[in-house]
Short mmCIF file of C-alpha atoms in Angstrom, two decimals:
data_model
loop_
_atom_site.label_atom_id
_atom_site.label_comp_id
_atom_site.label_asym_id
_atom_site.label_seq_id
_atom_site.Cartn_x
_atom_site.Cartn_y
_atom_site.Cartn_z
CA MET A 203 -13.20 -27.18 -27.19
CA SER A 204 -11.25 -25.08 -29.68
CA GLN A 205 -7.77 -25.98 -30.79
CA ARG A 206 -5.04 -24.24 -28.80
CA PRO A 207 -3.88 -21.18 -30.82
CA GLU A 208 -0.41 -19.75 -31.32
CA PHE A 209 -0.02 -16.65 -29.16
CA THR A 210 1.60 -13.38 -30.21
CA THR A 211 4.49 -12.08 -28.12
CA LEU A 212 4.69 -8.71 -26.40
CA GLU A 213 7.77 -7.92 -28.50
CA TYR A 214 5.79 -8.53 -31.70
CA ARG A 215 2.79 -6.49 -30.52
CA ASN A 216 4.90 -3.52 -29.50
CA LYS A 217 6.79 -3.70 -32.78
CA VAL A 218 3.51 -3.48 -34.72
CA ARG A 219 2.34 -0.55 -32.59
CA LYS A 220 5.63 1.29 -33.03
CA LEU A 221 5.64 0.72 -36.79
CA ALA A 222 2.04 1.96 -37.07
CA THR A 223 2.96 5.11 -35.16
CA GLU A 224 5.88 5.81 -37.51
CA ILE A 225 3.64 5.26 -40.54
CA CYS A 226 1.07 7.74 -39.23
CA ARG A 227 3.76 10.32 -38.58
CA ALA A 228 5.00 9.90 -42.17
CA GLY A 229 1.74 11.27 -43.56
CA HIS A 230 -1.36 10.25 -45.53
CA ASN A 231 0.43 8.60 -48.44
CA SER A 232 2.32 6.29 -46.11
CA MET A 233 -0.88 5.52 -44.20
CA ARG A 234 -2.78 4.57 -47.36
CA LYS A 235 0.09 2.35 -48.47
CA HIS A 236 0.41 0.53 -45.14
CA MET A 237 -3.18 0.53 -43.88
CA HIS A 238 -2.92 -3.19 -43.05
CA ILE A 239 -0.25 -2.41 -40.43
CA ILE A 240 -2.35 0.38 -38.92
CA ASN A 241 -5.36 -1.94 -38.77
CA ALA A 242 -3.21 -4.61 -37.11
CA ALA A 243 -2.12 -2.09 -34.44
CA ARG A 244 -5.75 -1.04 -33.90
CA TYR A 245 -6.71 -4.67 -33.48
CA LEU A 246 -3.97 -5.24 -30.90
CA ASN A 247 -4.91 -2.11 -28.95
CA ARG A 248 -8.56 -3.21 -28.92
CA TYR A 249 -8.06 -6.86 -28.08
CA TYR A 250 -4.86 -6.66 -26.04
CA ARG A 251 -5.77 -3.91 -23.59
CA ILE A 252 -3.70 -5.48 -20.83
CA ASP A 253 -0.50 -4.49 -22.67
CA LEU A 254 -1.35 -0.82 -22.08
CA PHE A 255 -1.89 -1.17 -18.32
CA LYS A 256 0.61 0.95 -16.36
CA PRO A 257 0.08 0.32 -12.61
CA TYR A 258 0.14 3.08 -10.03
CA PRO A 259 2.43 2.58 -6.99
CA PHE A 260 -0.50 1.51 -4.78
CA GLN A 261 -1.44 -1.13 -7.35
CA LEU A 262 2.14 -2.45 -7.45
CA LYS A 263 2.08 -2.69 -3.67
CA TRP A 264 -1.20 -4.63 -3.87
CA PHE A 265 0.21 -7.07 -6.42
CA ARG A 266 3.33 -7.59 -4.29
CA SER A 267 1.22 -8.58 -1.27
CA GLY A 268 -0.02 -11.68 -3.10
CA ALA A 269 3.40 -13.29 -2.70
CA ASP A 270 3.05 -13.26 1.10
CA TYR A 271 -0.67 -13.51 1.88
CA LYS A 272 -3.48 -15.92 0.96
CA LEU A 273 -6.23 -13.49 2.04
CA ARG A 274 -6.04 -9.84 0.98
CA LEU A 275 -8.33 -6.82 1.24
CA LEU A 276 -7.89 -3.58 -0.71
CA SER A 277 -10.16 -1.00 0.94
CA ALA A 278 -10.11 1.79 -1.59
CA ALA A 279 -11.67 5.09 -2.51
CA ASN A 280 -14.03 5.31 -5.46
CA GLN A 281 -12.73 5.56 -9.02
CA ILE A 282 -9.01 5.15 -8.29
CA GLY A 283 -8.56 1.90 -10.23
CA LYS A 284 -9.23 -0.84 -7.68
CA THR A 285 -11.39 -2.86 -10.11
CA VAL A 286 -8.87 -2.32 -12.92
CA CYS A 287 -6.24 -3.57 -10.47
CA GLY A 288 -8.28 -6.67 -9.65
CA GLY A 289 -9.03 -7.35 -13.32
CA ALA A 290 -5.38 -7.07 -14.32
CA GLU A 291 -4.25 -9.55 -11.66
CA PHE A 292 -7.07 -11.93 -12.63
CA SER A 293 -5.93 -11.81 -16.26
CA TYR A 294 -2.28 -12.49 -15.38
CA HIS A 295 -3.25 -15.60 -13.40
CA ALA A 296 -5.72 -16.83 -16.01
CA THR A 297 -3.34 -16.51 -18.97
CA GLY A 298 -0.07 -17.15 -17.15
CA GLN A 299 1.27 -14.15 -19.04
CA TYR A 300 2.96 -12.15 -16.28
CA PRO A 301 4.68 -8.82 -17.07
CA ASN A 302 8.41 -8.41 -16.50
CA TRP A 303 7.83 -6.15 -13.46
CA TRP A 304 5.58 -8.69 -11.69
CA ASN A 305 6.73 -9.71 -8.18
CA GLY A 306 3.48 -11.03 -6.71
CA TYR A 307 1.69 -14.37 -6.53
CA GLU A 308 2.01 -16.67 -9.55
CA ARG A 309 0.29 -19.93 -10.42
CA ASP A 310 -0.43 -22.32 -13.24
CA ALA A 311 -3.82 -22.89 -14.92
CA SER A 312 -6.67 -23.43 -12.44
CA ILE A 313 -10.33 -22.82 -11.66
CA MET A 314 -10.89 -19.12 -10.98
CA TRP A 315 -13.84 -17.29 -9.42
CA ALA A 316 -14.97 -13.69 -9.96
CA PHE A 317 -17.61 -12.65 -7.40
CA GLY A 318 -19.94 -9.66 -7.68
CA VAL A 319 -22.66 -8.36 -5.35
CA SER A 320 -25.62 -8.94 -7.69
CA ARG A 321 -26.18 -10.46 -11.11
CA GLU A 322 -26.41 -6.97 -12.58
CA SER A 323 -23.19 -5.71 -10.96
CA THR A 324 -21.39 -8.91 -11.96
CA CYS A 325 -22.26 -8.23 -15.60
CA LYS A 326 -21.66 -4.48 -15.53
CA VAL A 327 -18.47 -4.51 -13.49
CA LEU A 328 -16.62 -7.84 -13.37
CA GLN A 329 -17.66 -9.29 -16.72
CA LYS A 330 -17.12 -5.94 -18.42
CA GLU A 331 -13.67 -5.60 -16.82
CA LEU A 332 -12.49 -9.10 -17.73
CA LEU A 333 -14.24 -9.70 -21.07
CA GLY A 334 -14.84 -6.11 -22.19
CA THR A 335 -18.65 -6.22 -22.36
CA ALA A 336 -21.57 -6.41 -19.90
CA ASP A 337 -23.51 -8.44 -22.49
CA TYR A 338 -22.01 -11.76 -23.54
CA ARG A 339 -24.16 -11.70 -26.70
CA LYS A 340 -22.05 -8.86 -28.14
CA LYS A 341 -19.44 -11.26 -29.44
CA ASP A 342 -17.34 -8.65 -31.20
CA GLU A 343 -16.62 -6.97 -27.85
CA LEU A 344 -15.41 -10.15 -26.13
CA GLY A 345 -11.69 -9.81 -25.55
CA THR A 346 -11.67 -6.01 -25.16
CA GLY A 347 -11.25 -6.36 -21.39
CA THR A 348 -8.18 -7.39 -19.43
CA ILE A 349 -8.24 -10.97 -20.83
CA PRO A 350 -6.92 -10.81 -24.43
CA ARG A 351 -9.21 -12.16 -27.13
CA GLU A 352 -6.69 -14.68 -28.47
CA PHE A 353 -6.60 -16.42 -25.06
CA ILE A 354 -10.39 -16.95 -24.90
CA ASP A 355 -11.82 -20.33 -25.93
CA PHE A 356 -15.03 -19.20 -27.63
CA ASP A 357 -16.42 -22.74 -27.81
CA SER A 358 -16.33 -23.07 -24.02
CA PHE A 359 -18.84 -20.39 -22.99
CA VAL A 360 -21.77 -21.30 -20.75
CA ALA A 361 -24.09 -18.30 -20.74
CA ASP A 362 -27.44 -17.16 -19.38
CA GLY A 363 -28.63 -14.21 -21.43
CA GLU A 364 -26.13 -11.40 -21.07
CA LEU A 365 -24.19 -13.17 -18.29
CA ALA A 366 -21.27 -15.43 -19.19
CA LYS A 367 -21.53 -17.96 -16.38
CA SER A 368 -18.23 -19.66 -17.25
CA PHE A 369 -15.62 -19.95 -19.99
CA ARG A 370 -12.07 -21.18 -20.54
CA VAL A 371 -8.89 -19.18 -20.98
CA TRP A 372 -5.79 -20.69 -22.57
CA ASN A 373 -2.80 -20.54 -20.26
CA ILE A 374 0.55 -19.80 -21.88
CA GLN A 375 2.25 -22.27 -19.51
CA GLY A 376 -0.01 -25.09 -20.71
CA GLY A 377 -3.63 -26.18 -20.26
CA TYR A 378 -6.40 -23.72 -19.57
CA SER A 379 -7.94 -21.76 -16.71
CA GLU A 380 -11.65 -22.18 -16.06
CA VAL A 381 -13.34 -18.88 -15.16
CA HIS A 382 -16.66 -18.73 -13.28
CA PHE A 383 -18.77 -15.63 -12.55
CA TYR A 384 -20.83 -15.72 -9.35
CA TYR A 385 -22.79 -13.20 -7.27
CA SER A 386 -23.62 -13.03 -3.58
CA THR A 387 -27.37 -13.68 -3.89
CA GLN A 388 -26.81 -17.14 -5.39
CA ASP A 389 -27.25 -20.32 -3.36
CA GLU A 390 -23.97 -21.55 -1.87
CA LYS A 391 -24.54 -24.97 -3.44
CA VAL A 392 -23.32 -23.64 -6.81
CA LEU A 393 -19.86 -23.21 -5.22
CA MET A 394 -19.43 -26.69 -3.83
CA GLY A 395 -17.05 -29.35 -5.14
CA GLN A 396 -14.58 -27.00 -6.86
CA ARG A 397 -10.85 -26.67 -6.18
CA VAL A 398 -10.09 -22.99 -6.78
CA GLY A 399 -6.73 -21.41 -7.53
CA PHE A 400 -7.75 -17.75 -7.36
CA GLY A 401 -10.85 -15.96 -6.10
CA TRP A 402 -11.61 -12.29 -6.75
CA ILE A 403 -14.42 -10.66 -4.77
CA ASP A 404 -15.38 -7.13 -5.78
CA GLU A 405 -17.24 -4.90 -3.28
CA GLN A 406 -18.86 -5.67 0.05
CA SER A 407 -22.12 -7.60 0.40
CA GLU A 408 -24.37 -8.70 3.23
CA ARG A 409 -23.12 -12.28 2.75
CA GLU A 410 -19.48 -11.31 2.58
CA GLN A 411 -18.35 -13.51 5.48
CA GLU A 412 -20.06 -16.62 4.07
CA ILE A 413 -18.52 -16.08 0.64
CA ILE A 414 -15.05 -15.58 2.13
CA ALA A 415 -15.48 -18.81 4.10
CA GLN A 416 -16.44 -20.72 0.92
CA CYS A 417 -13.48 -19.28 -0.97
CA THR A 418 -11.16 -20.19 1.91
CA MET A 419 -12.33 -23.81 1.86
CA ARG A 420 -12.10 -24.09 -1.95
CA THR A 421 -8.51 -22.72 -2.03
CA ALA A 422 -7.30 -24.73 0.98
CA ASN A 423 -5.74 -27.56 -1.06
CA THR A 424 -4.55 -25.56 -4.05
CA GLY A 425 -2.32 -22.94 -2.46
CA GLY A 426 -4.80 -20.43 -3.88
CA VAL A 427 -5.26 -16.76 -3.03
CA ILE A 428 -8.39 -14.73 -2.25
CA ALA A 429 -8.30 -11.06 -3.29
CA VAL A 430 -11.04 -8.63 -2.22
CA THR A 431 -11.32 -5.14 -3.71
CA ALA A 432 -13.94 -2.86 -2.18
CA THR A 433 -15.03 0.63 -1.27
CA PRO A 434 -16.41 0.05 2.27
CA GLU A 435 -19.98 1.25 1.68
CA VAL A 436 -21.47 -1.40 4.00
CA GLY A 437 -19.23 -0.17 6.82
CA VAL A 438 -16.98 -1.95 9.28
CA THR A 439 -17.94 -5.55 8.49
CA GLU A 440 -16.54 -8.60 10.29
CA PHE A 441 -14.27 -9.29 7.34
CA TYR A 442 -13.02 -5.69 7.22
CA THR A 443 -12.15 -5.90 10.93
CA GLN A 444 -10.63 -9.36 10.49
CA CYS A 445 -8.16 -8.11 7.88
CA LYS A 446 -7.49 -4.69 9.34
CA GLU A 447 -6.83 -5.98 12.85
CA ASP A 448 -5.13 -9.27 11.93
CA LYS A 449 -2.05 -9.96 14.06
CA THR A 450 -1.28 -13.45 12.77
CA GLY A 451 0.20 -12.40 9.44
CA ALA A 452 -2.41 -14.51 7.63
CA ALA A 453 -4.43 -11.60 6.22
CA TYR A 454 -3.33 -8.47 4.37
CA PHE A 455 -5.03 -5.08 4.58
CA GLN A 456 -4.26 -2.13 2.30
CA ASN A 457 -5.94 1.24 2.12
CA ALA A 458 -5.82 3.43 -1.01
CA THR A 459 -7.15 6.96 -1.41
CA TRP A 460 -7.62 9.59 -4.07
CA ASP A 461 -4.10 10.79 -3.19
CA ASP A 462 -2.78 7.46 -4.52
CA ALA A 463 -4.31 8.00 -7.98
CA PRO A 464 -2.48 10.61 -10.10
CA HIS A 465 -5.56 11.18 -12.29
CA PHE A 466 -7.24 12.80 -9.27
CA THR A 467 -5.89 16.32 -9.62
CA PRO A 468 -6.62 18.94 -6.91
CA GLU A 469 -9.28 20.42 -9.21
CA VAL A 470 -10.99 17.05 -9.68
CA VAL A 471 -10.86 16.33 -5.94
CA ALA A 472 -12.39 19.70 -5.07
CA SER A 473 -15.18 19.19 -7.62
CA MET A 474 -15.93 15.65 -6.42
CA LEU A 475 -15.98 16.55 -2.72
CA ALA A 476 -18.38 19.41 -3.39
CA ARG A 477 -20.90 16.93 -4.81
CA ILE A 478 -20.54 14.19 -2.18
CA PRO A 479 -22.54 14.32 1.09
CA TYR A 480 -20.25 15.31 3.96
CA TYR A 481 -20.73 12.07 5.93
CA GLN A 482 -19.67 10.00 2.89
CA ARG A 483 -16.55 11.95 1.99
CA LYS A 484 -14.02 9.84 3.90
CA MET A 485 -15.52 6.64 2.58
CA ARG A 486 -15.62 7.84 -1.04
CA SER A 487 -12.27 9.66 -1.08
CA GLN A 488 -10.20 7.63 1.39
CA GLY A 489 -11.75 4.14 1.47
CA ILE A 490 -12.58 4.49 5.19
CA PRO A 491 -15.89 3.03 6.40
CA ILE A 492 -18.59 5.43 7.53
CA LEU A 493 -19.38 3.29 10.55
CA GLY A 494 -16.98 2.83 13.45
CA ASP A 495 -16.20 3.93 16.97
CA GLY A 496 -14.54 7.19 15.97
CA ALA A 497 -11.27 8.53 14.60
CA ILE A 498 -8.49 9.06 17.14
CA TYR A 499 -7.16 12.08 15.25
CA PRO A 500 -10.35 13.56 13.70
CA TYR A 501 -8.62 16.25 11.69
CA SER A 502 -8.58 16.99 7.98
CA ASP A 503 -5.33 16.89 6.01
CA GLU A 504 -5.53 20.66 5.62
CA GLN A 505 -5.39 21.08 9.41
CA ILE A 506 -2.39 18.88 10.14
CA THR A 507 -0.19 18.78 7.01
CA CYS A 508 2.15 21.23 5.34
CA ALA A 509 4.32 21.32 2.25
CA PRO A 510 7.96 20.29 2.77
CA PHE A 511 10.49 23.02 3.53
CA ASP A 512 14.17 23.12 4.53
CA ILE A 513 14.54 22.61 8.28
CA PRO A 514 16.73 25.42 9.73
CA ASP A 515 20.10 24.33 11.08
CA HIS A 516 19.43 25.49 14.65
CA TRP A 517 16.18 23.52 15.04
CA LEU A 518 16.28 20.34 17.11
CA VAL A 519 15.72 17.01 15.35
CA ILE A 520 15.23 13.44 16.52
CA ALA A 521 14.69 10.02 14.95
CA ALA A 522 12.06 7.80 16.57
CA CYS A 523 11.68 4.06 15.95
CA ASP A 524 8.99 1.43 16.21
CA PHE A 525 10.17 -2.17 15.96
CA GLY A 526 8.35 -4.80 13.91
CA TYR A 527 8.77 -8.46 14.67
CA SER A 528 8.29 -9.89 11.17
CA GLY A 529 8.72 -6.82 9.00
CA ILE A 530 5.66 -7.84 6.95
CA SER A 531 2.39 -7.46 8.83
CA ASP A 532 4.16 -5.40 11.54
CA PRO A 533 6.88 -3.31 9.86
CA SER A 534 9.81 -1.58 11.53
CA VAL A 535 9.71 2.16 10.95
CA ILE A 536 11.70 5.34 11.58
CA VAL A 537 10.37 8.89 11.53
CA PHE A 538 12.26 12.18 11.81
CA VAL A 539 10.72 15.01 13.86
CA ALA A 540 11.92 18.63 14.03
CA TYR A 541 11.27 21.19 16.80
CA ASN A 542 11.15 24.95 16.32
CA PRO A 543 12.49 26.39 19.62
CA GLU A 544 11.00 29.83 18.89
CA THR A 545 7.39 28.68 18.39
CA GLY A 546 7.30 25.25 20.01
CA CYS A 547 5.89 23.78 16.79
CA ARG A 548 6.87 20.24 15.80
CA TYR A 549 7.16 18.83 12.27
CA LEU A 550 7.30 15.19 11.17
CA PHE A 551 9.43 15.66 8.06
CA GLN A 552 10.70 12.22 6.98
CA GLU A 553 9.64 8.57 7.26
CA TRP A 554 11.12 5.19 6.43
CA GLY A 555 9.69 1.68 6.69
CA ASN A 556 11.55 -1.58 6.29
CA VAL A 557 9.12 -2.50 3.49
CA ASP A 558 11.00 0.06 1.38
CA ASP A 559 14.14 -2.09 1.57
CA ARG A 560 12.70 -5.58 2.06
CA ASP A 561 13.07 -6.65 -1.57
CA ASP A 562 16.80 -5.85 -1.37
CA TYR A 563 17.47 -6.99 2.19
CA ALA A 564 15.20 -9.52 3.88
CA ASN A 565 16.27 -8.56 7.41
CA SER A 566 15.64 -4.85 6.93
CA HIS A 567 13.30 -4.90 9.97
CA LEU A 568 16.06 -5.82 12.45
CA PRO A 569 17.61 -3.20 14.78
CA ASP A 570 21.17 -3.45 13.42
CA TYR A 571 19.98 -2.76 9.86
CA MET A 572 17.86 0.16 11.09
CA ALA A 573 20.96 1.60 12.78
CA ARG A 574 22.95 1.22 9.56
CA LYS A 575 20.16 2.93 7.66
CA LEU A 576 20.34 5.83 10.09
CA ILE A 577 24.11 6.29 9.97
CA GLY A 578 24.52 5.36 6.30
CA CYS A 579 26.80 2.35 6.94
CA VAL A 580 26.53 -0.49 4.42
CA PRO A 581 25.81 -3.95 5.95
CA ASP A 582 28.67 -6.44 5.51
CA ASP A 583 26.40 -8.85 3.62
CA TRP A 584 24.67 -6.17 1.50
CA GLN A 585 26.08 -7.32 -1.84
CA GLU A 586 25.39 -10.97 -1.08
CA ASN A 587 21.73 -10.33 -0.20
CA SER A 588 20.80 -7.47 -2.51
CA HIS A 589 23.07 -8.20 -5.49
CA LYS A 590 23.78 -4.48 -5.56
CA SER A 591 26.98 -2.53 -5.11
CA PRO A 592 27.72 -0.76 -1.79
CA ASN A 593 27.24 2.58 -3.55
CA GLU A 594 23.58 1.70 -4.06
CA PHE A 595 22.92 1.52 -0.31
CA GLU A 596 21.31 4.75 0.84
CA GLY A 597 21.20 6.08 4.38
CA LEU A 598 18.55 8.47 5.65
CA GLY A 599 20.77 11.55 5.48
CA LEU A 600 21.31 12.46 9.16
CA PRO A 601 24.01 10.09 10.47
CA SER A 602 24.42 11.70 13.90
CA ILE A 603 20.77 12.32 14.72
CA SER A 604 19.72 11.24 18.21
CA VAL A 605 17.48 8.16 18.26
CA MET A 606 14.52 7.64 20.60
CA LEU A 607 13.50 4.03 21.09
CA PRO A 608 10.08 2.70 22.13
CA PRO A 609 9.64 1.02 25.54
CA ASP A 610 10.52 -2.37 24.02
CA GLY A 611 13.89 -0.96 22.96
CA ASP A 612 15.18 -2.40 26.25
CA GLY A 613 13.96 -5.85 25.24
CA ILE A 614 16.35 -8.63 24.19
CA GLN A 615 16.47 -9.14 20.43
CA ALA A 616 15.66 -12.75 19.52
CA GLY A 617 18.75 -14.79 18.71
CA THR A 618 21.09 -12.44 20.57
CA GLN A 619 22.03 -11.67 24.16
CA LYS A 620 21.66 -7.93 23.60
CA THR A 621 18.83 -5.43 23.75
CA ARG A 622 17.67 -3.69 20.61
CA GLY A 623 19.18 -0.47 21.92
CA GLU A 624 22.55 -2.13 22.51
CA LEU A 625 22.54 -3.56 18.99
CA MET A 626 21.87 -0.15 17.47
CA THR A 627 24.45 1.57 19.67
CA GLY A 628 27.01 -1.09 18.77
CA VAL A 629 26.60 -0.29 15.10
CA GLY A 630 27.12 3.41 15.76
CA ALA A 631 23.67 4.99 16.07
CA VAL A 632 23.33 7.80 18.64
CA VAL A 633 20.69 6.10 20.78
CA CYS A 634 19.21 8.01 23.73
CA SER A 635 20.11 6.51 27.10
CA ASN A 636 16.47 6.00 28.12
CA THR A 637 13.53 4.67 26.16
CA PHE A 638 10.36 6.69 25.66
CA GLU A 639 8.64 8.39 28.58
CA ILE A 640 6.34 11.43 28.77
CA PRO A 641 8.08 14.42 30.44
CA GLU A 642 6.38 15.38 33.71
CA ASP A 643 5.65 18.96 32.63
CA MET A 644 3.63 17.74 29.61
CA ALA A 645 1.25 15.59 31.69
CA PRO A 646 1.70 16.41 35.41
CA MET A 647 -1.38 14.41 36.46
CA GLU A 648 -0.42 11.28 34.48
CA ASN A 649 1.08 8.58 36.69
CA ASN A 650 2.03 6.29 33.80
CA ARG A 651 4.96 7.97 32.06
CA ARG A 652 4.48 5.65 29.05
CA SER A 653 0.71 6.07 28.79
CA LEU A 654 -0.61 5.44 25.27
CA VAL A 655 -3.83 7.39 25.82
CA GLY A 656 -1.96 10.16 27.63
CA SER A 657 0.54 10.66 24.81
CA ILE A 658 -2.25 10.50 22.18
CA SER A 659 -4.03 13.28 24.09
CA ILE A 660 -0.91 15.44 24.01
CA LEU A 661 -0.50 15.02 20.24
CA GLY A 662 -4.23 15.54 19.66
CA GLN A 663 -4.05 18.90 21.43
CA TRP A 664 -0.97 19.89 19.42
CA PHE A 665 -2.76 18.99 16.18
CA GLN A 666 -5.76 21.04 17.25
CA ASP A 667 -3.64 24.06 18.20
CA GLY A 668 -1.54 23.88 15.01
CA ASN A 669 1.62 22.97 16.93
CA LEU A 670 2.19 19.62 15.21
CA LYS A 671 2.39 19.27 11.44
CA ILE A 672 3.19 16.39 9.10
CA PHE A 673 4.94 16.96 5.79
CA ASN A 674 2.49 15.91 3.08
CA THR A 675 5.24 13.71 1.59
CA CYS A 676 5.02 11.38 4.62
CA THR A 677 2.28 9.33 3.00
CA GLU A 678 2.48 6.20 5.17
CA THR A 679 2.09 8.20 8.37
CA LEU A 680 -0.92 9.98 6.91
CA ARG A 681 -2.40 6.69 5.70
CA GLU A 682 -2.23 5.25 9.20
CA LEU A 683 -3.60 8.42 10.73
CA ARG A 684 -6.71 8.24 8.54
CA LEU A 685 -7.35 4.65 9.65
CA TYR A 686 -6.50 4.96 13.35
CA GLN A 687 -9.69 4.51 15.42
CA TRP A 688 -10.97 4.01 18.94
CA LYS A 689 -12.30 0.49 19.49
CA ARG A 690 -14.75 -0.66 22.13
CA ARG A 691 -13.53 -3.53 24.32
CA GLY A 692 -16.29 -4.39 26.73
CA ILE A 693 -17.04 -1.21 28.68
CA ARG A 694 -13.71 0.38 27.70
CA THR A 695 -12.78 2.29 24.57
CA ILE A 696 -9.14 1.87 23.61
CA PRO A 697 -6.94 2.75 20.60
CA SER A 698 -6.90 0.07 17.91
CA ASP A 699 -3.68 -1.92 17.89
CA LYS A 700 -3.52 -1.76 14.10
CA ASP A 701 -2.23 0.84 11.64
CA ASN A 702 -0.16 2.44 14.38
CA HIS A 703 3.50 1.80 13.57
CA TYR A 704 4.31 5.22 12.12
CA LEU A 705 1.91 6.86 14.57
CA ASP A 706 3.65 5.26 17.56
CA ALA A 707 7.02 6.46 16.27
CA MET A 708 5.48 9.91 15.75
CA ARG A 709 4.37 9.97 19.41
CA TYR A 710 7.83 9.07 20.65
CA GLY A 711 9.57 11.61 18.46
CA ALA A 712 7.16 14.54 18.82
CA ILE A 713 7.10 14.27 22.62
CA ARG A 714 10.85 13.74 23.13
CA VAL A 715 12.39 16.02 20.46
CA ARG A 716 12.38 19.07 22.75
CA ASP A 717 14.44 17.32 25.42
CA ASN A 718 16.43 14.74 23.44
CA GLY A 719 16.85 16.27 20.00
CA VAL A 720 20.09 17.61 18.58
CA HIS A 721 20.59 20.60 16.30
CA LEU A 722 20.18 19.76 12.65
CA TYR A 723 23.73 20.89 11.86
CA GLU A 724 24.99 18.39 14.46
CA ALA A 725 22.79 15.60 13.09
CA ARG A 726 24.36 16.01 9.64
CA LYS A 727 27.85 15.12 10.90
CA PRO A 728 29.34 11.76 9.90
CA ALA A 729 28.64 8.89 12.25
CA GLY A 730 31.13 8.70 15.11
CA SER A 731 31.63 12.45 15.42
CA ASP A 732 31.38 14.11 18.81
CA ILE A 733 28.10 15.76 18.01
CA TYR A 734 28.03 17.70 21.28
CA GLU A 735 31.26 19.63 20.66
CA ILE A 736 30.86 23.40 20.34
CA THR A 737 30.86 24.27 16.66
CA ASN A 738 28.71 27.38 16.63
CA PRO A 739 31.06 30.34 15.91
CA TYR A 740 29.33 32.58 18.46
CA ASP A 741 29.63 29.96 21.19
CA GLU A 742 33.32 29.49 20.33
CA ASP A 743 33.95 33.22 20.65
CA MET A 744 32.09 33.39 23.95
CA GLY A 745 34.16 30.47 25.19
CA ALA A 746 37.12 32.87 25.50
CA TYR A 747 35.28 34.50 28.40
CA ASN A 748 34.72 31.13 30.13
CA LEU A 749 30.98 31.69 30.01
#
């Protein structure tokens, strides 16, 4: 084993890069004089690629999930950076060199697994991502991947031709991480007897469930994490369903699409879709399996979305909630829906989920906080929990908007003697007197006024007729809509009880806004105002005639 080296610091590396840039800008004479500095910067850029990684928002969200979940699945579209994402996290754990912005899972040096589908894909994808080359024998390229060259113990490699079967990585916290490359066609016996701290599985395979089971057993006593990054080409596997429909909070599921990757411009998307077979387009562009029991809302984004616009003051608006019980695997959400009284068209124009505030306020999923978010009233313990000033608390902008609660809004909130509706009303939110029900005129033959399938049918017809639109800025609602599917339960087909938090709130708001909404100009009033007072100048003038 090699002697442990002295590692460069990020501050030093960035200083060299900055100095090299200034030298190049100074002209040829300066470059010739200081070529050693330019060469040093080139070396750092080549062998310290991880410094240059700037994560997209969906990648930051994925990293964050590692702090809460031991089993995670990123079901992603092609070419958006899912493997880069997996390789970056692997490098951080292997070296112990976490960036300042990191808020995910952390651990000390350990045994680490990187799993590919085949030997060939393991070399060409995982090995190339981590070490920088698909062929271990090209020694000069080792260290051009996400694991920096100075952290690699070159005397530790065990190789088989082009495949690096295992090697060691120095950990900045002390000791070393032991990295092993495996692929799904290998005998399970090669996995036995190891205590693993982190396992990365890239892409689906026919033996996916067996591999996950092995990884689960090997991480059981280490507090380790299993991360799976895949485009679901095999379809709706048992593992995909396990993560997507998990209700225990033990597994994490995240979907990422071309819309989540800024390098996919509209021109690139149009070109790519034109060359992809129609039946594969959702899988390739949205990370949604081809197989399944069918989409509940089978409409393209072009059919159901629109660009944001200013809602007119006389339109009716409503806020609709869906309560989560942990705020992690089942978030609390609020959506705003507007109603055009002239056309009957409805627009979902704003969304909020407690995940947006969870890092600042752990109880952001509770009803009283949701009410404060609606009316813009700072919680009493905001500074204590968030370490931020009251001025940094942001409401949702419509303090006097009417609020429609789901059927469980009448339920008692744990730890209190009050219902969720009473808690929100007590804070000052304008909560509707009754929880969600379908108006009789919208479904005259429906006996169950809270029917899930009945209300889905109403929204589906509105989508089809162009009478319900979602602002394209409401990305979480659209993400859920793309994933929302019918599931077969015995002889019945029912809506999946997963990826439905924003969609449930959308149902409540879209159906009730006509009858329970308030005018936008009333919703803007400060909390506590009498929002039903006559303020329209025409109505005030007509009041003189006692009309």
